[in-house]
Amino acid sequence: MSWAETMLMFLLFALSIPPFFQAWSIDYPSPIANVPSHWTNNNATIPYNATYADGSTIRAILVRQNPVGYAPSFASGFICAAPCDGAFLFAVFSVSIGGFSTSAPANATAAPRVVWAANRHRPVKENASVQLTKDGNLILRDFDGSLVWSTNTLHGPVVGVNLADTGNLILFDVMGKTAWESFEHPTDTLLIGQSLRQGKRLTSASSNLAQGQFYLTVLEHGIYAFVDADTPQSYYQKRFNITDATVQSKMNISSDEPKNGTAYISLLRGSLSAFLSLSNTSIKLFNMSLPWPSSAQLMSLEDDGHLRLYGWNGLSWKSLADVLNVDPEDCAYPTVCGEYGICSEGQCTCPAGNPGDTLFRQLDGRLPNLGCSPATPLSCDLIQHQRLLPLPDVTYFSFADDWTTDEESCMGACLKACSCKAVFFRHQNESYGSCYLMPKIFSLMHYEAGTIGYNLSAYIKVQMLPPPLSSKGLNATAYHVGVPVLVVLICVLLLFIKRAISKRMQEDDPFKGIPGMPTRFSYKQLKEATNNFSKKLGQGGFGPVYEGKHGTAKIAVKCLQDIGHGKEEFMAEVITIGSIHHINLVRLVGYCSDKLHRLLVYEHMSNGSLDKWIFRKNQSDSLSWASRYRIILDVAKGLAYLHEECRQKIVHLDIKPGNILLDDKFNAKISDFGLAKLIDRDQSQVMTKVRGTRGYLAPEWLTSTITEKADIYSFGVVVLEIVSRRKILDDTKPEGSTNLINLLQEKIKIGQVLDIVENQNEDVQLHRAEMIEVIKLAVWCLQRECTKRPAMSQVVKILESAMDTEASSETTSRDDICDASSPLSPVPVSAR
């Protein structure tokens, strides 16, 4: 071929190149911006925008162009997931250069992939804004000016923001040093060179980029993956080998606890590696080999629970490996077959009983992986008609919070507990084993006999209908006489039911005439007061709670969700709270009994529930010890009033941080009396069903004989949680530390009781003696034998320093919870 022919071919090829490959000549936004800068989320002010073939939309404010082929280019700005409904995230995302409206149509390039997002918890709308302020704070505000997210670098020497070629969004100072970076705040993705540090999470994204239900975290002892629920359930663990001789020699310690370091994992070229960061070095704990990258890579936790590795092929991201490799057939993943679904070799079925029984049905016969639902929903009101269906050769992906007993007692405990949906019993010998009560069931797994290495019995709870009346034995005479009579009786019964329903629908005030009742509201009044129930404060017992306004005062309106289950609790709360008044009990302002609507109106507590303050991730702005001590005293006074100062003892039955509310001055008040029980003095109460919350239930619930001492046990649990700032049951903790009471027992034996306290700061060090004394008080309240627990009036006196725990418990042994040689010595608690 001649030189002229070669040039002609080259020109023809150049003219045939699609316009989006010519976009390199476009003047794209710089990857760097200086302070102050401001961007508004609309096409008029952000010209570099695109709508892709899949329906997603981006508006880029920073663009980092990377060489074609090796890595994608990265942009930072606003993105709306497909199909775009007007909800935007401020994010960093990969892009193919040429997809913006200033060049070719976006459908010529690969859709963007989000690698970091600031506001998955709260998307923003059109005309939201991002501002890099002159004092160095990067702020995201919604269209109405409300603050959504911030880097909180308000007082740092930040001079600009840089989108690095790695996809890391960086705030830098005048010396070019990093003041803040997105790599330290991962969402669902790790890029090469990025780390996930101990205590932080990768949290999956749903299809619309919102936060999903799976998360991966690094804890002190290893990497753990969980499916989120009221109690998170672990489906993957890889523990660090701290006892390895090489690691031990580098750490210069003899214990198997990484006392002096912080663990983290990093995505490197060709591996996922774990390290222990010490004061002056990092020690590699393990190395998980991954496919060697020929270009850019990322690792993403996805909405099915898989942690997948992706590589850039020049145009898009291609899946390379399943990093966790939990199960080659996916059956060990929590949602592979939906709730109650049984996975076997990748196929999904529902639990089955005897031939002809239809105890479970698929949610969608065409999509069996969506799961199953009980044919008859479980009802706590019909607990006597529930039974456990054996599931042969079935196991579960997660076992935690076990207790040792026999199989019959294990099954009985599940039948008594309304919250228990299934029970698993791992046999240790012929008599005893480990019992696991499951409050929520995800996907189950079928296994071949002899393949799991332990002997397991699995049962799932099902609701049976009451048996129908038998019609046998009727003779012909009875038939001819009985049928007309029966028809008449049915007509009379239908008329009676119709009138009863009509009366119920038209009732004005079922509590009329009861003295001392709070104000009665109509449903329409409360609907207007809450702006059509638009602002949800939380989920209380038996229903959601909404914020409202009555006159100039804020109120909290609790809606009972169903009368069949909630009416008894509704009456209990109105009668109980309406007739008692104490500074440490939430005041009932009013109620609504309007046709089928049952609502309760409480005083509004501006600081919400206690659990939001003692379990918050950012301990720097948590409650001081003085505030926590006062809260403990407030709760004790409220319970002492209920138990000892009312005409009848009132047993709350559900004391937990979520039912302790805080006002604007952090005074504590007990709320949610939906389970409350009136008990005559010097009497106990036989309960027909277990009430309360897992972890806070006293041991005597297994015998069903309940006194006010059950509240005192729950109070002891709450005191431990307040002091330690950790939950009583926490599956995110290392093995052996998930149960706070068991952990306390171990720490007492070795004289390190304050090791249970999370994040020991200067405040903890200043009040060590007081904390130990309060823990001793909690131990006293946690006695297995209810008669050995103190009365709440004694607890109040101890907290007010009228007496100390040693003097008040001379006749009470703590052997039931701690060793008799416990190093807890008497330490006086100063008055507040």
Coordinates of N, CA and C in Angstrom, one line a residue, residues 209-340:
L209 N -29.8 3.4 44.8 CA -28.6 4.0 45.4 C -28.8 4.3 46.9
A210 N -30.0 4.0 47.4 CA -30.3 4.2 48.9 C -29.5 3.2 49.6
Q211 N -29.4 3.4 50.9 CA -28.7 2.4 51.8 C -29.4 1.1 51.9
G212 N -28.6 0.0 51.7 CA -29.2 -1.3 51.6 C -29.1 -2.0 53.0
Q213 N -29.4 -3.3 53.0 CA -29.5 -4.0 54.3 C -28.3 -4.9 54.7
F214 N -27.2 -4.8 53.8 CA -26.0 -5.6 54.1 C -24.9 -4.6 54.5
Y215 N -24.0 -5.1 55.4 CA -22.8 -4.3 55.7 C -21.7 -5.2 56.1
L216 N -20.5 -4.7 55.7 CA -19.2 -5.4 56.0 C -18.4 -4.5 56.9
T217 N -17.9 -5.0 58.0 CA -17.2 -4.2 58.9 C -15.9 -4.9 59.4
V218 N -14.9 -4.2 59.9 CA -13.7 -4.7 60.5 C -13.8 -4.5 62.0
L219 N -13.8 -5.6 62.7 CA -13.8 -5.5 64.1 C -12.4 -5.9 64.7
E220 N -12.3 -5.9 66.0 CA -11.0 -6.2 66.6 C -10.4 -7.5 66.2
H221 N -11.3 -8.5 66.0 CA -10.8 -9.9 65.8 C -10.9 -10.4 64.3
G222 N -11.5 -9.6 63.4 CA -11.6 -10.1 62.1 C -12.6 -9.2 61.2
I223 N -12.9 -9.8 60.0 CA -13.8 -9.2 59.1 C -15.2 -9.9 59.2
Y224 N -16.2 -9.1 59.3 CA -17.6 -9.7 59.5 C -18.5 -9.0 58.5
A225 N -19.4 -9.9 57.9 CA -20.5 -9.4 57.1 C -21.8 -9.7 57.7
F226 N -22.7 -8.7 57.7 CA -24.0 -8.8 58.4 C -25.2 -8.5 57.5
V227 N -26.3 -9.1 57.7 CA -27.6 -8.6 57.2 C -28.2 -7.8 58.3
D228 N -28.7 -6.6 58.1 CA -29.2 -5.8 59.1 C -30.6 -6.1 59.5
A229 N -30.9 -6.1 60.8 CA -32.2 -6.4 61.4 C -32.2 -5.7 62.7
D230 N -33.3 -5.9 63.5 CA -33.3 -5.4 64.9 C -32.1 -5.9 65.6
T231 N -31.7 -7.2 65.4 CA -30.5 -7.8 65.9 C -29.7 -8.2 64.6
P232 N -28.7 -7.5 64.2 CA -28.0 -7.9 62.9 C -27.5 -9.4 63.0
Q233 N -27.6 -10.1 61.8 CA -27.2 -11.5 61.8 C -26.0 -11.6 60.8
S234 N -24.9 -12.3 61.3 CA -23.7 -12.4 60.6 C -23.7 -13.6 59.6
Y235 N -23.3 -13.3 58.3 CA -23.3 -14.4 57.4 C -21.9 -14.7 56.9
Y236 N -20.9 -13.9 57.3 CA -19.5 -14.2 56.9 C -18.6 -13.7 58.0
Q237 N -17.5 -14.5 58.3 CA -16.5 -14.1 59.3 C -15.2 -14.6 58.8
K238 N -14.2 -13.8 58.9 CA -12.8 -14.2 58.7 C -12.0 -13.6 59.8
R239 N -11.6 -14.4 60.7 CA -10.9 -13.9 61.9 C -9.4 -13.8 61.7
F240 N -8.9 -12.7 62.4 CA -7.4 -12.5 62.3 C -6.7 -13.5 63.2
N241 N -5.5 -13.9 62.7 CA -4.7 -14.9 63.4 C -3.7 -14.1 64.2
I242 N -4.2 -13.5 65.3 CA -3.3 -12.7 66.2 C -2.3 -13.6 66.9
T243 N -2.6 -14.9 67.0 CA -1.7 -15.7 67.8 C -0.5 -16.2 67.0
D244 N -0.5 -15.9 65.7 CA 0.7 -16.3 64.8 C 2.0 -15.8 65.4
A245 N 3.0 -16.7 65.4 CA 4.3 -16.3 66.1 C 4.9 -15.1 65.5
T246 N 4.8 -15.0 64.2 CA 5.5 -13.8 63.5 C 4.8 -12.5 63.9
V247 N 3.4 -12.6 63.9 CA 2.7 -11.4 64.3 C 3.0 -11.1 65.8
Q248 N 3.0 -12.1 66.6 CA 3.3 -11.9 68.1 C 4.6 -11.2 68.3
S249 N 5.6 -11.7 67.6 CA 7.0 -11.1 67.7 C 7.0 -9.7 67.3
K250 N 6.3 -9.3 66.3 CA 6.3 -7.9 65.8 C 5.5 -7.0 66.8
M251 N 4.5 -7.6 67.4 CA 3.7 -6.8 68.3 C 4.4 -6.8 69.7
N252 N 5.2 -7.7 69.9 CA 5.9 -7.8 71.2 C 4.9 -7.9 72.4
I253 N 3.9 -8.7 72.1 CA 3.0 -9.0 73.2 C 2.7 -10.5 73.3
S254 N 2.2 -11.0 74.4 CA 2.0 -12.4 74.5 C 0.5 -12.8 74.5
S255 N -0.3 -11.8 74.6 CA -1.8 -12.1 74.6 C -2.3 -12.3 73.2
D256 N -3.5 -12.9 73.1 CA -4.1 -13.0 71.8 C -5.0 -11.9 71.5
E257 N -4.9 -10.8 72.3 CA -5.8 -9.6 72.0 C -4.9 -8.5 71.4
P258 N -5.3 -7.9 70.3 CA -4.5 -6.8 69.7 C -4.7 -5.5 70.5
K259 N -4.2 -5.5 71.7 CA -4.5 -4.4 72.6 C -4.0 -3.0 72.1
N260 N -2.9 -3.0 71.4 CA -2.3 -1.7 71.2 C -2.4 -1.3 69.7
G261 N -3.3 -1.9 69.0 CA -3.4 -1.6 67.6 C -4.8 -1.5 67.1
T262 N -5.0 -1.0 65.9 CA -6.3 -0.9 65.2 C -6.2 -1.6 63.9
A263 N -7.1 -2.5 63.6 CA -7.1 -3.3 62.4 C -7.8 -2.6 61.3
Y264 N -7.4 -2.9 60.1 CA -8.0 -2.4 58.9 C -7.7 -3.3 57.7
I265 N -8.5 -3.2 56.6 CA -8.3 -3.9 55.4 C -8.0 -2.9 54.3
S266 N -7.2 -3.3 53.3 CA -7.0 -2.4 52.1 C -7.1 -3.2 50.9
L267 N -7.7 -2.6 49.9 CA -7.7 -3.2 48.5 C -6.5 -2.8 47.8
L268 N -5.6 -3.7 47.5 CA -4.3 -3.5 46.8 C -4.4 -4.1 45.5
R269 N -3.3 -3.9 44.7 CA -3.2 -4.5 43.4 C -3.0 -6.0 43.5
G270 N -4.0 -6.8 43.2 CA -3.9 -8.2 43.3 C -4.2 -8.9 44.6
S271 N -4.7 -8.1 45.6 CA -5.0 -8.7 46.9 C -6.0 -7.8 47.7
L272 N -6.6 -8.4 48.7 CA -7.3 -7.7 49.7 C -6.5 -8.1 51.0
S273 N -5.9 -7.2 51.7 CA -5.0 -7.5 52.8 C -5.5 -6.8 54.0
A274 N -5.3 -7.5 55.2 CA -5.6 -7.0 56.5 C -4.3 -6.6 57.2
F275 N -4.4 -5.5 58.0 CA -3.2 -5.0 58.7 C -3.6 -4.7 60.1
L276 N -2.6 -4.7 61.0 CA -2.8 -4.2 62.3 C -1.9 -2.9 62.5
S277 N -2.5 -1.8 62.7 CA -1.8 -0.5 62.8 C -1.4 -0.3 64.2
L278 N 0.0 -0.3 64.4 CA 0.5 0.0 65.7 C 1.0 1.5 65.7
S279 N 1.6 1.9 66.8 CA 2.0 3.3 66.9 C 3.0 3.7 65.9
N280 N 3.9 2.8 65.5 CA 5.0 3.2 64.6 C 5.1 2.2 63.4
T281 N 4.2 1.3 63.2 CA 4.3 0.3 62.1 C 3.0 -0.3 61.9
S282 N 2.9 -1.0 60.7 CA 1.7 -1.8 60.4 C 2.1 -3.3 60.2
I283 N 1.4 -4.2 60.7 CA 1.7 -5.6 60.6 C 0.6 -6.3 59.7
K284 N 1.0 -7.0 58.7 CA 0.1 -7.7 57.8 C -0.5 -8.9 58.6
L285 N -1.8 -9.0 58.6 CA -2.5 -10.1 59.3 C -2.9 -11.3 58.4
F286 N -3.3 -10.9 57.2 CA -3.5 -11.9 56.2 C -3.5 -11.3 54.8
N287 N -3.5 -12.1 53.8 CA -3.5 -11.6 52.4 C -4.4 -12.5 51.6
M288 N -5.5 -11.9 51.0 CA -6.4 -12.7 50.2 C -6.1 -12.4 48.8
S289 N -5.7 -13.4 48.0 CA -5.3 -13.1 46.6 C -6.5 -12.8 45.7
L290 N -6.4 -11.9 44.8 CA -7.4 -11.5 43.9 C -6.8 -11.5 42.5
P291 N -7.6 -11.5 41.4 CA -7.1 -11.4 40.1 C -6.2 -10.2 39.9
W292 N -5.0 -10.3 39.3 CA -4.1 -9.2 39.1 C -4.7 -8.2 38.1
P293 N -4.7 -6.9 38.5 CA -5.4 -6.0 37.6 C -4.6 -5.6 36.4
S294 N -5.3 -5.6 35.2 CA -4.7 -5.1 34.0 C -5.1 -3.6 33.8
S295 N -6.0 -3.2 34.6 CA -6.5 -1.8 34.6 C -7.0 -1.5 36.0
A296 N -7.8 -0.5 36.1 CA -8.4 -0.1 37.4 C -9.3 -1.2 37.9
Q297 N -9.4 -1.2 39.2 CA -10.3 -2.2 39.9 C -11.1 -1.5 41.0
L298 N -12.2 -2.0 41.4 CA -13.0 -1.6 42.6 C -13.6 -2.9 43.2
M299 N -14.0 -2.8 44.4 CA -14.7 -3.8 45.2 C -15.9 -3.3 45.8
S300 N -17.1 -3.9 45.5 CA -18.4 -3.3 45.9 C -19.2 -4.4 46.7
L301 N -19.8 -3.9 47.8 CA -20.8 -4.8 48.5 C -22.1 -4.5 47.9
E302 N -22.8 -5.5 47.4 CA -24.0 -5.3 46.6 C -25.2 -5.7 47.3
D303 N -26.4 -5.4 46.7 CA -27.7 -5.6 47.4 C -28.1 -7.0 47.6
D304 N -27.3 -8.0 47.1 CA -27.6 -9.4 47.4 C -26.6 -9.9 48.5
G305 N -25.8 -9.1 49.0 CA -24.8 -9.5 50.1 C -23.5 -9.9 49.6
H306 N -23.3 -10.0 48.3 CA -22.0 -10.4 47.7 C -21.0 -9.2 47.7
L307 N -19.8 -9.5 47.9 CA -18.7 -8.6 47.8 C -17.9 -8.9 46.5
R308 N -18.2 -8.1 45.5 CA -17.6 -8.4 44.2 C -16.5 -7.5 43.8
L309 N -15.5 -8.1 43.0 CA -14.4 -7.3 42.5 C -14.7 -7.0 41.0
Y310 N -14.5 -5.8 40.6 CA -14.8 -5.4 39.2 C -13.5 -4.8 38.6
G311 N -13.3 -5.0 37.3 CA -12.2 -4.4 36.6 C -12.7 -3.6 35.4
W312 N -11.9 -2.5 35.1 CA -12.3 -1.6 34.0 C -11.7 -2.2 32.7
N313 N -12.6 -2.4 31.7 CA -12.2 -3.0 30.4 C -12.1 -2.0 29.3
G314 N -12.1 -0.7 29.7 CA -11.9 0.4 28.7 C -13.2 1.1 28.4
L315 N -14.3 0.4 28.6 CA -15.6 1.0 28.4 C -16.6 0.9 29.6
S316 N -16.4 -0.2 30.4 CA -17.3 -0.4 31.5 C -16.6 -1.3 32.5
W317 N -17.3 -1.5 33.7 CA -16.8 -2.3 34.7 C -17.3 -3.8 34.5
K318 N -16.4 -4.7 34.6 CA -16.7 -6.1 34.4 C -16.4 -6.9 35.7
S319 N -17.3 -7.8 36.1 CA -17.1 -8.6 37.3 C -16.0 -9.6 37.1
L320 N -15.1 -9.6 38.1 CA -13.9 -10.5 38.1 C -14.0 -11.6 39.1
A321 N -14.5 -11.3 40.3 CA -14.4 -12.3 41.4 C -15.5 -12.0 42.4
D322 N -15.9 -13.1 43.1 CA -16.8 -13.0 44.3 C -15.8 -13.1 45.5
V323 N -15.6 -12.0 46.2 CA -14.5 -12.0 47.2 C -14.8 -12.8 48.4
L324 N -16.0 -12.8 48.9 CA -16.3 -13.5 50.1 C -16.4 -15.0 49.9
N325 N -16.9 -15.4 48.7 CA -17.1 -16.8 48.4 C -17.7 -17.6 49.5
V326 N -18.8 -17.1 50.0 CA -19.5 -17.7 51.1 C -20.0 -19.1 50.8
D327 N -20.6 -19.3 49.6 CA -21.2 -20.5 49.2 C -21.2 -20.6 47.7
P328 N -20.6 -21.6 47.0 CA -20.6 -21.6 45.5 C -22.0 -21.6 44.9
E329 N -23.0 -22.0 45.7 CA -24.4 -22.1 45.2 C -25.2 -20.9 45.8
D330 N -24.6 -20.0 46.5 CA -25.3 -18.9 47.1 C -26.2 -19.2 48.2
C331 N -26.4 -20.4 48.6 CA -27.4 -20.8 49.6 C -27.1 -20.2 51.0
A332 N -25.9 -19.8 51.3 CA -25.5 -19.3 52.6 C -25.7 -17.8 52.6
Y333 N -26.2 -17.2 51.6 CA -26.5 -15.7 51.6 C -27.9 -15.5 52.2
P334 N -28.1 -14.5 53.0 CA -29.3 -14.3 53.8 C -30.6 -14.2 53.0
T335 N -30.5 -13.5 51.8 CA -31.7 -13.2 51.1 C -31.9 -14.0 49.7
V336 N -31.1 -15.0 49.5 CA -31.1 -15.7 48.2 C -32.4 -16.3 47.9
C337 N -33.2 -16.8 48.9 CA -34.5 -17.3 48.7 C -35.6 -16.5 49.5
G338 N -35.3 -15.3 49.9 CA -36.2 -14.5 50.6 C -36.5 -15.0 52.0
E339 N -37.4 -14.4 52.8 CA -37.7 -14.8 54.1 C -38.5 -16.1 54.1
Y340 N -38.1 -17.0 54.9 CA -38.7 -18.4 55.1 C -38.4 -19.3 53.9

